[in-house]
XYZ file of C-alpha atoms in Angstrom:
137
model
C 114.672 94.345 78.879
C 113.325 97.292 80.951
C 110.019 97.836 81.756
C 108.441 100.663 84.092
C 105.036 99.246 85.390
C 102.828 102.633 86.477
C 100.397 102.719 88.428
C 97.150 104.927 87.370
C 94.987 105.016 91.246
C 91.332 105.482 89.982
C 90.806 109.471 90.882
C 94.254 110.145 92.537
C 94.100 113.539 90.135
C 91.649 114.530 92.659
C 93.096 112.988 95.646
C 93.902 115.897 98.850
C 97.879 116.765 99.037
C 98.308 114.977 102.282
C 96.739 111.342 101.532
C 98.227 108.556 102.359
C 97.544 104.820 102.649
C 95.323 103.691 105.509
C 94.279 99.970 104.441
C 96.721 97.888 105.905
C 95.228 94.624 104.396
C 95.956 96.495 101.119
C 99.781 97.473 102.103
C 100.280 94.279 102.957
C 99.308 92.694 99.836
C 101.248 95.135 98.239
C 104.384 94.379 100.093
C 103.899 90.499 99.343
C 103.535 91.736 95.930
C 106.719 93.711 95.852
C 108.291 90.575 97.952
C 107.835 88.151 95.060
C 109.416 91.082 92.721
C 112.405 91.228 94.637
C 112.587 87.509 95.101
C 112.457 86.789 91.745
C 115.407 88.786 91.092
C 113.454 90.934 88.599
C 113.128 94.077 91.043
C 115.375 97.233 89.962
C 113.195 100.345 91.658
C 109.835 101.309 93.028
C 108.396 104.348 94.944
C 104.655 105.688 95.341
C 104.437 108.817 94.922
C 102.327 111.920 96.513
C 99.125 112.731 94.898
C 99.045 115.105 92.295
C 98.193 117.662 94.213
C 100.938 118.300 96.328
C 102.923 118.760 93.114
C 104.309 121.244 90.563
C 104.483 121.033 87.034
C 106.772 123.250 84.872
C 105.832 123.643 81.146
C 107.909 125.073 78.570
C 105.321 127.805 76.191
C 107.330 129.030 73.534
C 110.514 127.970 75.608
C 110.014 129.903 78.662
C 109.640 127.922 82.104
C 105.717 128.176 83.503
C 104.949 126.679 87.259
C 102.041 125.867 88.457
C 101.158 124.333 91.812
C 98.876 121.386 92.153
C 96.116 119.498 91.538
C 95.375 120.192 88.010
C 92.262 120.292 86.898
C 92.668 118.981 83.466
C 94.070 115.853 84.531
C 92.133 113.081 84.832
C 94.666 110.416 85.415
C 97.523 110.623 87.576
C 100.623 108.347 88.111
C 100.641 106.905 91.811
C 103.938 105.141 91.660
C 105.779 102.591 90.020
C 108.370 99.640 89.679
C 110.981 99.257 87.314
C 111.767 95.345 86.355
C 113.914 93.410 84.580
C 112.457 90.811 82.531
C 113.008 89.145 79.148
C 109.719 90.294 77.542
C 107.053 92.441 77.497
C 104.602 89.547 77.877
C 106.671 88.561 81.415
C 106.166 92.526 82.410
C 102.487 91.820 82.041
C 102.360 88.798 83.349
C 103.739 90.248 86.410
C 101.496 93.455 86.443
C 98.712 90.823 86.309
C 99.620 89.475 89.541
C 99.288 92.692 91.738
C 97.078 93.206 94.428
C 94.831 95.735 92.809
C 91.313 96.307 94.260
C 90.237 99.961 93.677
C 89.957 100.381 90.238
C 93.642 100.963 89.380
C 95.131 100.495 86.778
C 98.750 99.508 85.253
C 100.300 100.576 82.184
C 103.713 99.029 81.017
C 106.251 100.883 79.049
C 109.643 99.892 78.491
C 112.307 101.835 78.934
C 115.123 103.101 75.844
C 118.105 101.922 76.192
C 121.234 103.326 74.547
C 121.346 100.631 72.324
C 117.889 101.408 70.856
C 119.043 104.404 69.438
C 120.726 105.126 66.019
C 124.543 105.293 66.228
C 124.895 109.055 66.411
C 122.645 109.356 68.796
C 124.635 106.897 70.780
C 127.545 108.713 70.086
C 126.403 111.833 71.966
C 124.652 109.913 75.038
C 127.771 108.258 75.554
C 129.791 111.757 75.702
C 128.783 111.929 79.464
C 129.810 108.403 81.117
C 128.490 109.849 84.558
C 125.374 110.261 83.377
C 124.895 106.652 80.883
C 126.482 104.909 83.774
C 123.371 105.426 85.334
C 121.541 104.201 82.386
């Protein structure tokens, strides 16, 4: 099973465009952290991400494309980054999202992710009309 552990930084919706990371100590929890991920053969992705404000959103009224630039001030959580794992249950994800180095009011929300499986077969039957794309899957 899938899961995609996100990371929710406590008021990174208000966080300046160009912030990064400046507590090493932290980083290098974090890195030990993403160490025993990797080690444990469980690791499939992860990335941080810029803060919400140096970002774009595109929503759809009544079909038609609207952008608008970052921060947004109706947010008030943001995701920060993430890891996708590989484990064999939901309670393993959380065991693992237990274990990370989080000290500033984060938090971590666990979702699994579909697979093509999970769907009903003719749904399946039109995923698997592009092979390029559920190859990826």
């Amino acid at each position: 099973m899938r899961f995609m552990m996100i990371v929710i930084p406590k008021d990174y919706a208000t966080t300046p465009p160009d912030a990064m990371p400046d507590d090493a100590k932290a980083v290098g929890a974090m890195m030990k952290y993403n160490d025993s991920l990797q080690k444990a053969g469980i690791l499939l992705a992860l990335d941080g991400l810029h803060p919400p404000a140096a970002g774009v959103r595109v929503s759809f009224a009544d079909g038609k494309p609207v952008v608008k630039d970052g921060p947004f001030t109706e947010s008030k959580e943001s995701v920060g980054g993430y890891w996708i794992i590989q484990v064999k249950s939901k309670e393993e994800a959380v065991e693992w999202a237990k274990r990370c180095p989080m000290v500033y009011g984060e938090t971590i929300e666990i979702r699994q992710l579909q697979e093509i499986s999970d769907f009903p077969p003719d749904v399946q039957e039109v995923v698997t009309a592009y092979p390029e794309i559920t190859a990826k899957w």
